[in-house]
Protein backbone atom coordinates (compact mmCIF):
# COMPACT_ATOMS: atom_id res chain seq x y z
CA UNK A 1 0.00 0.00 0.00
CA UNK A 2 0.95 3.65 -0.27
CA UNK A 3 1.37 3.98 3.48
CA UNK A 4 3.78 1.07 3.86
CA UNK A 5 5.72 2.20 0.81
CA UNK A 6 5.96 5.68 2.36
CA UNK A 7 7.25 4.21 5.64
CA UNK A 8 9.94 2.28 3.77
CA UNK A 9 11.02 5.34 1.77
CA UNK A 10 11.09 7.46 4.95
CA UNK A 11 13.31 4.91 6.68
CA UNK A 12 15.59 5.11 3.65
CA UNK A 13 15.72 8.91 4.13
CA UNK A 14 13.90 9.53 0.84
CA UNK A 15 11.86 12.13 2.66
CA UNK A 16 10.36 13.96 -0.32
CA UNK A 17 9.04 10.78 -1.94
CA UNK A 18 7.83 9.46 1.43
CA UNK A 19 6.00 12.70 2.20
CA UNK A 20 4.30 12.76 -1.20
CA UNK A 21 3.17 9.14 -0.78
CA UNK A 22 1.87 9.63 2.74
CA UNK A 23 -0.03 12.77 1.74
CA UNK A 24 -1.58 10.85 -1.14
CA UNK A 25 -2.60 8.16 1.33
CA UNK A 26 -4.08 10.85 3.59
CA UNK A 27 -6.24 12.15 0.73
CA UNK A 28 -7.55 8.61 0.15
CA UNK A 29 -8.30 7.93 3.83
CA UNK A 30 -11.81 9.52 4.01
CA UNK A 31 -12.93 7.54 0.96
CA UNK A 32 -11.73 4.22 2.42
CA UNK A 33 -13.55 4.72 5.71
CA UNK A 34 -11.24 2.21 7.44
CA UNK A 35 -10.51 3.19 11.09
CA UNK A 36 -7.54 0.80 11.30
CA UNK A 37 -5.91 2.37 8.25
CA UNK A 38 -6.62 5.89 9.54
CA UNK A 39 -5.15 4.99 12.94
CA UNK A 40 -1.88 3.81 11.40
CA UNK A 41 -1.75 6.64 8.86
CA UNK A 42 -2.22 9.42 11.42
CA UNK A 43 0.18 7.74 13.85
CA UNK A 44 2.87 7.73 11.16
CA UNK A 45 2.13 11.35 10.25
CA UNK A 46 2.38 12.40 13.90
CA UNK A 47 5.81 10.74 14.14
CA UNK A 48 6.92 12.48 10.94
CA UNK A 49 5.94 15.89 12.30
CA UNK A 50 7.40 15.08 15.71
CA UNK A 51 10.74 14.38 14.04
CA UNK A 52 10.36 17.75 12.32
CA UNK A 53 9.84 19.44 15.72
CA UNK A 54 6.34 20.60 14.75
CA UNK A 55 4.44 20.00 17.98
CA UNK A 56 1.24 21.60 16.72
CA UNK A 57 0.93 19.21 13.76
CA UNK A 58 2.13 16.33 15.96
CA UNK A 59 -0.67 16.87 18.47
CA UNK A 60 -3.23 17.29 15.68
CA UNK A 61 -2.39 13.93 14.13
CA UNK A 62 -2.15 12.22 17.54
CA UNK A 63 -5.74 13.33 18.12
CA UNK A 64 -6.87 12.08 14.69
CA UNK A 65 -5.19 8.75 15.34
CA UNK A 66 -6.92 8.58 18.73
CA UNK A 67 -10.30 9.25 17.09
CA UNK A 68 -9.67 6.42 14.60
CA UNK A 69 -8.62 4.05 17.40
CA UNK A 70 -11.83 4.81 19.29
CA UNK A 71 -13.87 4.22 16.14
CA UNK A 72 -12.14 0.84 15.81
CA UNK A 73 -12.94 0.13 19.50
CA UNK A 74 -9.30 -0.85 20.12
CA UNK A 75 -8.23 0.01 23.67
CA UNK A 76 -4.53 -0.67 23.04
CA UNK A 77 -4.43 1.75 20.12
CA UNK A 78 -6.41 4.37 22.02
CA UNK A 79 -4.13 4.04 25.06
CA UNK A 80 -1.04 4.44 22.89
CA UNK A 81 -2.31 7.72 21.43
CA UNK A 82 -3.51 8.95 24.83
CA UNK A 83 0.01 8.22 26.14
CA UNK A 84 1.54 10.17 23.25
CA UNK A 85 -0.76 13.14 23.79
CA UNK A 86 -0.16 13.15 27.56
CA UNK A 87 3.61 12.82 27.12
CA UNK A 88 3.74 15.68 24.62
CA UNK A 89 1.68 18.00 26.81
CA UNK A 90 3.87 17.04 29.78
CA UNK A 91 6.94 18.02 27.74
CA UNK A 92 5.26 21.32 26.86
CA UNK A 93 4.43 21.77 30.56
CA UNK A 94 0.74 22.26 29.77
CA UNK A 95 -0.59 20.73 32.96
CA UNK A 96 -4.34 20.97 32.31
CA UNK A 97 -4.11 19.19 28.96
CA UNK A 98 -1.74 16.60 30.42
CA UNK A 99 -4.13 15.85 33.31
CA UNK A 100 -7.10 15.69 30.90
CA UNK A 101 -5.56 12.91 28.81
CA UNK A 102 -4.30 11.07 31.89
CA UNK A 103 -7.88 10.95 33.20
CA UNK A 104 -8.88 9.27 29.95
CA UNK A 105 -6.09 6.66 29.97
CA UNK A 106 -6.52 5.69 33.63
CA UNK A 107 -9.68 3.53 33.09
CA UNK A 108 -7.84 1.61 30.33
CA UNK A 109 -4.82 0.77 32.52
CA UNK A 110 -6.02 -2.72 33.62
CA UNK A 111 -6.39 -3.71 29.92
CA UNK A 112 -2.85 -2.65 28.95
CA UNK A 113 0.42 -4.52 28.84
CA UNK A 114 3.99 -4.18 27.62
CA UNK A 115 5.43 -0.83 26.59
CA UNK A 116 2.00 0.83 26.33
CA UNK A 117 1.27 -0.05 29.96
CA UNK A 118 4.77 1.06 31.01
CA UNK A 119 4.38 4.49 29.37
CA UNK A 120 0.90 4.86 30.88
CA UNK A 121 2.30 4.04 34.36
CA UNK A 122 5.16 6.48 33.83
CA UNK A 123 2.76 9.27 32.88
CA UNK A 124 0.58 8.25 35.81
CA UNK A 125 3.57 8.67 38.08
CA UNK A 126 4.20 12.14 36.65
CA UNK A 127 0.53 12.99 37.18
CA UNK A 128 0.65 11.78 40.80
CA UNK A 129 3.79 13.82 41.45
CA UNK A 130 1.98 16.92 40.17
CA UNK A 131 -0.80 16.12 42.63
CA UNK A 132 1.72 15.74 45.45
CA UNK A 133 1.25 11.97 45.96
CA UNK A 134 4.91 10.93 46.03
CA UNK A 135 4.32 7.41 47.38
CA UNK A 136 1.84 6.48 44.64
CA UNK A 137 4.06 8.13 42.02
CA UNK A 138 7.10 6.10 43.09
CA UNK A 139 5.09 2.88 42.96
CA UNK A 140 3.78 3.67 39.45
CA UNK A 141 7.27 4.53 38.16
CA UNK A 142 8.84 1.38 39.59
CA UNK A 143 6.08 -0.74 38.03
CA UNK A 144 6.76 0.95 34.70
CA UNK A 145 10.50 0.16 34.89
CA UNK A 146 9.71 -3.51 35.57
CA UNK A 147 8.08 -3.62 32.14
CA UNK A 148 10.69 -1.65 30.17
CA UNK A 149 13.37 0.99 30.61
CA UNK A 150 12.09 4.57 30.29
CA UNK A 151 14.32 7.64 30.60
CA UNK A 152 11.41 9.70 31.90
CA UNK A 153 10.72 7.21 34.70
CA UNK A 154 14.40 7.31 35.71
CA UNK A 155 14.38 11.10 35.79
CA UNK A 156 11.22 11.29 37.88
CA UNK A 157 12.54 8.65 40.33
CA UNK A 158 15.70 10.73 40.67
CA UNK A 159 13.58 13.73 41.66
CA UNK A 160 11.71 11.58 44.19
CA UNK A 161 15.02 10.29 45.61
CA UNK A 162 16.16 13.89 46.01
CA UNK A 163 12.98 14.66 47.95
CA UNK A 164 13.67 11.66 50.18
CA UNK A 165 17.20 12.91 50.84
CA UNK A 166 18.86 10.06 48.93
CA UNK A 167 21.21 12.26 46.90
CA UNK A 168 23.49 9.40 45.84
CA UNK A 169 20.63 7.56 44.13
CA UNK A 170 19.26 10.78 42.71
CA UNK A 171 22.68 11.65 41.25
CA UNK A 172 23.08 8.19 39.71
CA UNK A 173 19.66 8.37 38.07
CA UNK A 174 20.24 11.91 36.78
CA UNK A 175 23.54 10.81 35.27
CA UNK A 176 21.75 7.95 33.53
CA UNK A 177 19.22 10.44 32.17
CA UNK A 178 22.01 12.48 30.59
CA UNK A 179 22.02 9.79 27.88
CA UNK A 180 18.28 10.08 27.23
CA UNK A 181 17.02 10.27 23.66
CA UNK A 182 14.78 13.23 24.50
CA UNK A 183 16.70 16.49 24.51
CA UNK A 184 14.38 18.05 27.10
CA UNK A 185 15.17 15.23 29.58
CA UNK A 186 18.90 15.73 29.02
CA UNK A 187 18.52 19.44 29.74
CA UNK A 188 16.45 18.84 32.89
CA UNK A 189 18.93 16.23 34.18
CA UNK A 190 21.84 18.66 33.62
CA UNK A 191 19.96 21.40 35.45
CA UNK A 192 19.28 19.14 38.43
CA UNK A 193 22.92 17.97 38.63
CA UNK A 194 24.25 21.52 38.33
CA UNK A 195 21.93 22.64 41.12
CA UNK A 196 22.96 19.68 43.29
CA UNK A 197 26.73 20.12 42.81
CA UNK A 198 26.46 23.88 43.30
CA UNK A 199 24.81 23.23 46.66
CA UNK A 200 27.60 20.76 47.44
CA UNK A 201 30.10 23.44 46.37
CA UNK A 202 31.55 21.03 43.82
CA UNK A 203 32.16 23.85 41.37
CA UNK A 204 34.37 21.78 39.05
CA UNK A 205 31.57 19.37 38.25
CA UNK A 206 28.93 22.07 38.14
CA UNK A 207 31.14 24.07 35.73
CA UNK A 208 31.67 21.10 33.44
CA UNK A 209 27.96 20.36 33.43
CA UNK A 210 27.15 24.02 32.80
CA UNK A 211 29.32 24.01 29.67
CA UNK A 212 27.60 20.86 28.44
CA UNK A 213 24.22 22.41 29.29
CA UNK A 214 25.08 25.48 27.21
CA UNK A 215 25.86 23.18 24.29
CA UNK A 216 22.45 21.55 24.76
CA UNK A 217 20.76 24.95 24.83
CA UNK A 218 22.47 25.85 21.56
CA UNK A 219 21.40 22.54 20.05
CA UNK A 220 17.87 23.17 21.24
CA UNK A 221 17.75 26.65 19.70
CA UNK A 222 19.33 25.42 16.48
CA UNK A 223 17.05 22.43 16.08
CA UNK A 224 15.83 22.39 12.54
CA UNK A 225 13.83 20.15 10.33
CA UNK A 226 16.57 17.97 8.89
CA UNK A 227 14.00 16.00 6.92
CA UNK A 228 12.78 19.12 5.07
CA UNK A 229 9.18 18.32 6.02
CA UNK A 230 8.29 21.98 6.67
CA UNK A 231 9.34 22.98 3.15
CA UNK A 232 7.52 20.03 1.65
CA UNK A 233 4.44 20.85 3.74
CA UNK A 234 4.44 24.42 2.47
CA UNK A 235 4.89 23.21 -1.10
CA UNK A 236 2.08 20.68 -0.61
CA UNK A 237 -0.22 23.36 0.82
CA UNK A 238 0.57 25.66 -2.13
CA UNK A 239 -0.16 22.83 -4.55
CA UNK A 240 -3.41 22.06 -2.72
CA UNK A 241 -4.39 25.73 -2.83
CA UNK A 242 -3.65 25.88 -6.56
CA UNK A 243 -5.60 22.68 -7.12
CA UNK A 244 -8.56 24.05 -5.13
CA UNK A 245 -8.37 27.27 -7.14
CA UNK A 246 -8.23 25.30 -10.39
CA UNK A 247 -11.26 23.23 -9.34
CA UNK A 248 -13.07 26.44 -8.39
CA UNK A 249 -12.31 27.96 -11.80
CA UNK A 250 -13.57 24.80 -13.53
CA UNK A 251 -16.74 24.87 -11.43
CA UNK A 252 -17.30 28.56 -12.16
CA UNK A 253 -16.72 27.97 -15.87
CA UNK A 254 -19.19 25.10 -15.75
CA UNK A 255 -21.76 27.28 -14.01
CA UNK A 256 -21.14 30.08 -16.52
CA UNK A 257 -21.59 27.61 -19.40
CA UNK A 258 -24.83 26.34 -17.91
CA UNK A 259 -26.10 29.89 -17.43
CA UNK A 260 -25.17 30.76 -21.02
CA UNK A 261 -26.92 27.63 -22.26
CA UNK A 262 -29.94 28.51 -20.16
CA UNK A 263 -29.99 32.06 -21.53
CA UNK A 264 -29.69 30.78 -25.11
CA UNK A 265 -32.47 28.28 -24.44
CA UNK A 266 -34.68 31.00 -22.96
CA UNK A 267 -33.90 33.29 -25.89
CA UNK A 268 -34.71 30.55 -28.40
CA UNK A 269 -37.88 29.67 -26.50
CA UNK A 270 -38.89 33.34 -26.37
CA UNK A 271 -38.36 33.75 -30.12
CA UNK A 272 -40.30 30.53 -30.72
CA UNK A 273 -43.15 31.81 -28.55
CA UNK A 274 -43.17 35.13 -30.45
CA UNK A 275 -43.24 33.32 -33.82
CA UNK A 276 -45.93 30.98 -32.54
CA UNK A 277 -47.94 33.91 -31.21
CA UNK A 278 -47.61 35.85 -34.50
CA UNK A 279 -48.62 32.76 -36.45
CA UNK A 280 -51.58 32.26 -34.16
CA UNK A 281 -52.64 35.89 -34.58
CA UNK A 282 -52.26 35.55 -38.36
CA UNK A 283 -54.31 32.33 -38.39
CA UNK A 284 -57.01 33.92 -36.26
CA UNK A 285 -57.04 36.97 -38.52
CA UNK A 286 -57.40 34.78 -41.60
CA UNK A 287 -60.17 32.80 -39.89
CA UNK A 288 -61.97 36.02 -38.94
CA UNK A 289 -61.67 37.27 -42.52
CA UNK A 290 -63.00 33.96 -43.84
CA UNK A 291 -65.86 34.06 -41.32
CA UNK A 292 -66.73 37.64 -42.31
CA UNK A 293 -66.76 36.69 -45.99
CA UNK A 294 -68.86 33.65 -45.19
CA UNK A 295 -71.24 35.81 -43.14
CA UNK A 296 -71.60 38.25 -46.02
CA UNK A 297 -72.24 35.40 -48.43
CA UNK A 298 -74.80 33.96 -46.08
CA UNK A 299 -76.48 37.35 -45.73
CA UNK A 300 -76.58 37.77 -49.50
CA UNK A 301 -77.90 34.24 -49.88
CA UNK A 302 -80.47 34.88 -47.19
CA UNK A 303 -81.60 38.09 -48.87
CA UNK A 304 -81.83 36.33 -52.23
CA UNK A 305 -83.84 33.48 -50.69
CA UNK A 306 -86.15 35.97 -48.96
CA UNK A 307 -86.69 37.86 -52.17
CA UNK A 308 -87.47 34.67 -54.03
CA UNK A 309 -89.86 33.58 -51.30
CA UNK A 310 -91.51 37.01 -51.41
CA UNK A 311 -91.86 36.82 -55.17
CA UNK A 312 -93.36 33.37 -54.86
CA UNK A 313 -95.98 34.52 -52.37
CA UNK A 314 -99.72 34.34 -53.39
CA UNK A 315 -100.26 38.09 -52.94
CA UNK A 316 -97.56 38.83 -55.53
CA UNK A 317 -99.22 36.51 -58.02
CA UNK A 318 -102.65 38.21 -57.34
CA UNK A 319 -101.19 41.68 -57.75
CA UNK A 320 -99.65 40.63 -61.09
CA UNK A 321 -102.99 39.26 -62.24
CA UNK A 322 -104.77 42.48 -61.23
CA UNK A 323 -102.13 44.50 -63.02
CA UNK A 324 -102.54 42.44 -66.21
CA UNK A 325 -106.32 42.97 -66.08
CA UNK A 326 -105.89 46.64 -65.38
CA UNK A 327 -107.76 46.45 -62.13
CA UNK A 328 -106.58 48.37 -59.04
CA UNK A 329 -105.52 46.53 -55.91
CA UNK A 330 -107.78 46.72 -52.94
CA UNK A 331 -106.87 47.89 -49.46
CA UNK A 332 -106.85 44.24 -48.31
CA UNK A 333 -104.40 43.37 -51.12
CA UNK A 334 -101.95 46.06 -50.00
CA UNK A 335 -102.31 44.91 -46.41
CA UNK A 336 -101.59 41.30 -47.50
CA UNK A 337 -98.51 42.54 -49.45
CA UNK A 338 -97.15 44.32 -46.37
CA UNK A 339 -97.72 41.22 -44.25
CA UNK A 340 -95.94 39.04 -46.85
CA UNK A 341 -92.95 41.42 -46.95
CA UNK A 342 -92.67 41.40 -43.18
CA UNK A 343 -92.86 37.63 -43.21
CA UNK A 344 -90.20 37.07 -45.85
CA UNK A 345 -87.99 40.13 -45.25
CA UNK A 346 -88.03 40.74 -41.53
Coordinates of C-alpha atoms in Angstrom, one line a residue:
X1 CA 0.0 0.0 0.0
X2 CA 0.9 3.7 -0.3
X3 CA 1.4 4.0 3.5
X4 CA 3.8 1.1 3.9
X5 CA 5.7 2.2 0.8
X6 CA 6.0 5.7 2.4
X7 CA 7.3 4.2 5.6
X8 CA 9.9 2.3 3.8
X9 CA 11.0 5.3 1.8
X10 CA 11.1 7.5 4.9
X11 CA 13.3 4.9 6.7
X12 CA 15.6 5.1 3.7
X13 CA 15.7 8.9 4.1
X14 CA 13.9 9.5 0.8
X15 CA 11.9 12.1 2.7
X16 CA 10.4 14.0 -0.3
X17 CA 9.0 10.8 -1.9
X18 CA 7.8 9.5 1.4
X19 CA 6.0 12.7 2.2
X20 CA 4.3 12.8 -1.2
X21 CA 3.2 9.1 -0.8
X22 CA 1.9 9.6 2.7
X23 CA 0.0 12.8 1.7
X24 CA -1.6 10.9 -1.1
X25 CA -2.6 8.2 1.3
X26 CA -4.1 10.9 3.6
X27 CA -6.2 12.2 0.7
X28 CA -7.6 8.6 0.1
X29 CA -8.3 7.9 3.8
X30 CA -11.8 9.5 4.0
X31 CA -12.9 7.5 1.0
X32 CA -11.7 4.2 2.4
X33 CA -13.6 4.7 5.7
X34 CA -11.2 2.2 7.4
X35 CA -10.5 3.2 11.1
X36 CA -7.5 0.8 11.3
X37 CA -5.9 2.4 8.2
X38 CA -6.6 5.9 9.5
X39 CA -5.2 5.0 12.9
X40 CA -1.9 3.8 11.4
X41 CA -1.8 6.6 8.9
X42 CA -2.2 9.4 11.4
X43 CA 0.2 7.7 13.9
X44 CA 2.9 7.7 11.2
X45 CA 2.1 11.4 10.3
X46 CA 2.4 12.4 13.9
X47 CA 5.8 10.7 14.1
X48 CA 6.9 12.5 10.9
X49 CA 5.9 15.9 12.3
X50 CA 7.4 15.1 15.7
X51 CA 10.7 14.4 14.0
X52 CA 10.4 17.7 12.3
X53 CA 9.8 19.4 15.7
X54 CA 6.3 20.6 14.8
X55 CA 4.4 20.0 18.0
X56 CA 1.2 21.6 16.7
X57 CA 0.9 19.2 13.8
X58 CA 2.1 16.3 16.0
X59 CA -0.7 16.9 18.5
X60 CA -3.2 17.3 15.7
X61 CA -2.4 13.9 14.1
X62 CA -2.1 12.2 17.5
X63 CA -5.7 13.3 18.1
X64 CA -6.9 12.1 14.7
X65 CA -5.2 8.7 15.3
X66 CA -6.9 8.6 18.7
X67 CA -10.3 9.3 17.1
X68 CA -9.7 6.4 14.6
X69 CA -8.6 4.0 17.4
X70 CA -11.8 4.8 19.3
X71 CA -13.9 4.2 16.1
X72 CA -12.1 0.8 15.8
X73 CA -12.9 0.1 19.5
X74 CA -9.3 -0.9 20.1
X75 CA -8.2 0.0 23.7
X76 CA -4.5 -0.7 23.0
X77 CA -4.4 1.8 20.1
X78 CA -6.4 4.4 22.0
X79 CA -4.1 4.0 25.1
X80 CA -1.0 4.4 22.9
X81 CA -2.3 7.7 21.4
X82 CA -3.5 9.0 24.8
X83 CA 0.0 8.2 26.1
X84 CA 1.5 10.2 23.3
X85 CA -0.8 13.1 23.8
X86 CA -0.2 13.2 27.6
X87 CA 3.6 12.8 27.1
X88 CA 3.7 15.7 24.6
X89 CA 1.7 18.0 26.8
X90 CA 3.9 17.0 29.8
X91 CA 6.9 18.0 27.7
X92 CA 5.3 21.3 26.9
X93 CA 4.4 21.8 30.6
X94 CA 0.7 22.3 29.8
X95 CA -0.6 20.7 33.0
X96 CA -4.3 21.0 32.3
X97 CA -4.1 19.2 29.0
X98 CA -1.7 16.6 30.4
X99 CA -4.1 15.9 33.3
X100 CA -7.1 15.7 30.9
X101 CA -5.6 12.9 28.8
X102 CA -4.3 11.1 31.9
X103 CA -7.9 11.0 33.2
X104 CA -8.9 9.3 29.9
X105 CA -6.1 6.7 30.0
X106 CA -6.5 5.7 33.6
X107 CA -9.7 3.5 33.1
X108 CA -7.8 1.6 30.3
X109 CA -4.8 0.8 32.5
X110 CA -6.0 -2.7 33.6
X111 CA -6.4 -3.7 29.9
X112 CA -2.8 -2.6 28.9
X113 CA 0.4 -4.5 28.8
X114 CA 4.0 -4.2 27.6
X115 CA 5.4 -0.8 26.6
X116 CA 2.0 0.8 26.3
X117 CA 1.3 -0.1 30.0
X118 CA 4.8 1.1 31.0
X119 CA 4.4 4.5 29.4
X120 CA 0.9 4.9 30.9
X121 CA 2.3 4.0 34.4
X122 CA 5.2 6.5 33.8
X123 CA 2.8 9.3 32.9
X124 CA 0.6 8.2 35.8
X125 CA 3.6 8.7 38.1
X126 CA 4.2 12.1 36.6
X127 CA 0.5 13.0 37.2
X128 CA 0.6 11.8 40.8
X129 CA 3.8 13.8 41.4
X130 CA 2.0 16.9 40.2
X131 CA -0.8 16.1 42.6
X132 CA 1.7 15.7 45.4
X133 CA 1.3 12.0 46.0
X134 CA 4.9 10.9 46.0
X135 CA 4.3 7.4 47.4
X136 CA 1.8 6.5 44.6
X137 CA 4.1 8.1 42.0
X138 CA 7.1 6.1 43.1
X139 CA 5.1 2.9 43.0
X140 CA 3.8 3.7 39.4
X141 CA 7.3 4.5 38.2
X142 CA 8.8 1.4 39.6
X143 CA 6.1 -0.7 38.0
X144 CA 6.8 0.9 34.7
X145 CA 10.5 0.2 34.9
X146 CA 9.7 -3.5 35.6
X147 CA 8.1 -3.6 32.1
X148 CA 10.7 -1.6 30.2
X149 CA 13.4 1.0 30.6
X150 CA 12.1 4.6 30.3
X151 CA 14.3 7.6 30.6
X152 CA 11.4 9.7 31.9
X153 CA 10.7 7.2 34.7
X154 CA 14.4 7.3 35.7
X155 CA 14.4 11.1 35.8
X156 CA 11.2 11.3 37.9
X157 CA 12.5 8.7 40.3
X158 CA 15.7 10.7 40.7
X159 CA 13.6 13.7 41.7
X160 CA 11.7 11.6 44.2
X161 CA 15.0 10.3 45.6
X162 CA 16.2 13.9 46.0
X163 CA 13.0 14.7 48.0
X164 CA 13.7 11.7 50.2
X165 CA 17.2 12.9 50.8
X166 CA 18.9 10.1 48.9
X167 CA 21.2 12.3 46.9
X168 CA 23.5 9.4 45.8
X169 CA 20.6 7.6 44.1
X170 CA 19.3 10.8 42.7
X171 CA 22.7 11.6 41.3
X172 CA 23.1 8.2 39.7
X173 CA 19.7 8.4 38.1
X174 CA 20.2 11.9 36.8
X175 CA 23.5 10.8 35.3
X176 CA 21.8 7.9 33.5
X177 CA 19.2 10.4 32.2
X178 CA 22.0 12.5 30.6
X179 CA 22.0 9.8 27.9
X180 CA 18.3 10.1 27.2
X181 CA 17.0 10.3 23.7
X182 CA 14.8 13.2 24.5
X183 CA 16.7 16.5 24.5
X184 CA 14.4 18.0 27.1
X185 CA 15.2 15.2 29.6
X186 CA 18.9 15.7 29.0
X187 CA 18.5 19.4 29.7
X188 CA 16.4 18.8 32.9
X189 CA 18.9 16.2 34.2
X190 CA 21.8 18.7 33.6
X191 CA 20.0 21.4 35.4
X192 CA 19.3 19.1 38.4
X193 CA 22.9 18.0 38.6
X194 CA 24.2 21.5 38.3
X195 CA 21.9 22.6 41.1
X196 CA 23.0 19.7 43.3
X197 CA 26.7 20.1 42.8
X198 CA 26.5 23.9 43.3
X199 CA 24.8 23.2 46.7
X200 CA 27.6 20.8 47.4
X201 CA 30.1 23.4 46.4
X202 CA 31.6 21.0 43.8
X203 CA 32.2 23.8 41.4
X204 CA 34.4 21.8 39.1
X205 CA 31.6 19.4 38.2
X206 CA 28.9 22.1 38.1
X207 CA 31.1 24.1 35.7
X208 CA 31.7 21.1 33.4
X209 CA 28.0 20.4 33.4
X210 CA 27.2 24.0 32.8
X211 CA 29.3 24.0 29.7
X212 CA 27.6 20.9 28.4
X213 CA 24.2 22.4 29.3
X214 CA 25.1 25.5 27.2
X215 CA 25.9 23.2 24.3
X216 CA 22.5 21.6 24.8
X217 CA 20.8 25.0 24.8
X218 CA 22.5 25.9 21.6
X219 CA 21.4 22.5 20.0
X220 CA 17.9 23.2 21.2
X221 CA 17.8 26.7 19.7
X222 CA 19.3 25.4 16.5
X223 CA 17.0 22.4 16.1
X224 CA 15.8 22.4 12.5
X225 CA 13.8 20.2 10.3
X226 CA 16.6 18.0 8.9
X227 CA 14.0 16.0 6.9
X228 CA 12.8 19.1 5.1
X229 CA 9.2 18.3 6.0
X230 CA 8.3 22.0 6.7
X231 CA 9.3 23.0 3.2
X232 CA 7.5 20.0 1.6
X233 CA 4.4 20.9 3.7
X234 CA 4.4 24.4 2.5
X235 CA 4.9 23.2 -1.1
X236 CA 2.1 20.7 -0.6
X237 CA -0.2 23.4 0.8
X238 CA 0.6 25.7 -2.1
X239 CA -0.2 22.8 -4.6
X240 CA -3.4 22.1 -2.7
X241 CA -4.4 25.7 -2.8
X242 CA -3.6 25.9 -6.6
X243 CA -5.6 22.7 -7.1
X244 CA -8.6 24.0 -5.1
X245 CA -8.4 27.3 -7.1
X246 CA -8.2 25.3 -10.4
X247 CA -11.3 23.2 -9.3
X248 CA -13.1 26.4 -8.4
X249 CA -12.3 28.0 -11.8
X250 CA -13.6 24.8 -13.5
X251 CA -16.7 24.9 -11.4
X252 CA -17.3 28.6 -12.2
X253 CA -16.7 28.0 -15.9
X254 CA -19.2 25.1 -15.7
X255 CA -21.8 27.3 -14.0
X256 CA -21.1 30.1 -16.5
X257 CA -21.6 27.6 -19.4
X258 CA -24.8 26.3 -17.9
X259 CA -26.1 29.9 -17.4
X260 CA -25.2 30.8 -21.0
X261 CA -26.9 27.6 -22.3
X262 CA -29.9 28.5 -20.2
X263 CA -30.0 32.1 -21.5
X264 CA -29.7 30.8 -25.1
X265 CA -32.5 28.3 -24.4
X266 CA -34.7 31.0 -23.0
X267 CA -33.9 33.3 -25.9
X268 CA -34.7 30.5 -28.4
X269 CA -37.9 29.7 -26.5
X270 CA -38.9 33.3 -26.4
X271 CA -38.4 33.7 -30.1
X272 CA -40.3 30.5 -30.7
X273 CA -43.2 31.8 -28.6
X274 CA -43.2 35.1 -30.5
X275 CA -43.2 33.3 -33.8
X276 CA -45.9 31.0 -32.5
X277 CA -47.9 33.9 -31.2
X278 CA -47.6 35.9 -34.5
X279 CA -48.6 32.8 -36.4
X280 CA -51.6 32.3 -34.2
X281 CA -52.6 35.9 -34.6
X282 CA -52.3 35.6 -38.4
X283 CA -54.3 32.3 -38.4
X284 CA -57.0 33.9 -36.3
X285 CA -57.0 37.0 -38.5
X286 CA -57.4 34.8 -41.6
X287 CA -60.2 32.8 -39.9
X288 CA -62.0 36.0 -38.9
X289 CA -61.7 37.3 -42.5
X290 CA -63.0 34.0 -43.8
X291 CA -65.9 34.1 -41.3
X292 CA -66.7 37.6 -42.3
X293 CA -66.8 36.7 -46.0
X294 CA -68.9 33.7 -45.2
X295 CA -71.2 35.8 -43.1
X296 CA -71.6 38.3 -46.0
X297 CA -72.2 35.4 -48.4
X298 CA -74.8 34.0 -46.1
X299 CA -76.5 37.4 -45.7
X300 CA -76.6 37.8 -49.5
X301 CA -77.9 34.2 -49.9
X302 CA -80.5 34.9 -47.2
X303 CA -81.6 38.1 -48.9
X304 CA -81.8 36.3 -52.2
X305 CA -83.8 33.5 -50.7
X306 CA -86.2 36.0 -49.0
X307 CA -86.7 37.9 -52.2
X308 CA -87.5 34.7 -54.0
X309 CA -89.9 33.6 -51.3
X310 CA -91.5 37.0 -51.4
X311 CA -91.9 36.8 -55.2
X312 CA -93.4 33.4 -54.9
X313 CA -96.0 34.5 -52.4
X314 CA -99.7 34.3 -53.4
X315 CA -100.3 38.1 -52.9
X316 CA -97.6 38.8 -55.5
X317 CA -99.2 36.5 -58.0
X318 CA -102.6 38.2 -57.3
X319 CA -101.2 41.7 -57.8
X320 CA -99.6 40.6 -61.1
X321 CA -103.0 39.3 -62.2
X322 CA -104.8 42.5 -61.2
X323 CA -102.1 44.5 -63.0
X324 CA -102.5 42.4 -66.2
X325 CA -106.3 43.0 -66.1
X326 CA -105.9 46.6 -65.4
X327 CA -107.8 46.4 -62.1
X328 CA -106.6 48.4 -59.0
X329 CA -105.5 46.5 -55.9
X330 CA -107.8 46.7 -52.9
X331 CA -106.9 47.9 -49.5
X332 CA -106.9 44.2 -48.3
X333 CA -104.4 43.4 -51.1
X334 CA -102.0 46.1 -50.0
X335 CA -102.3 44.9 -46.4
X336 CA -101.6 41.3 -47.5
X337 CA -98.5 42.5 -49.4
X338 CA -97.2 44.3 -46.4
X339 CA -97.7 41.2 -44.2
X340 CA -95.9 39.0 -46.9
X341 CA -92.9 41.4 -47.0
X342 CA -92.7 41.4 -43.2
X343 CA -92.9 37.6 -43.2
X344 CA -90.2 37.1 -45.9
X345 CA -88.0 40.1 -45.2
X346 CA -88.0 40.7 -41.5

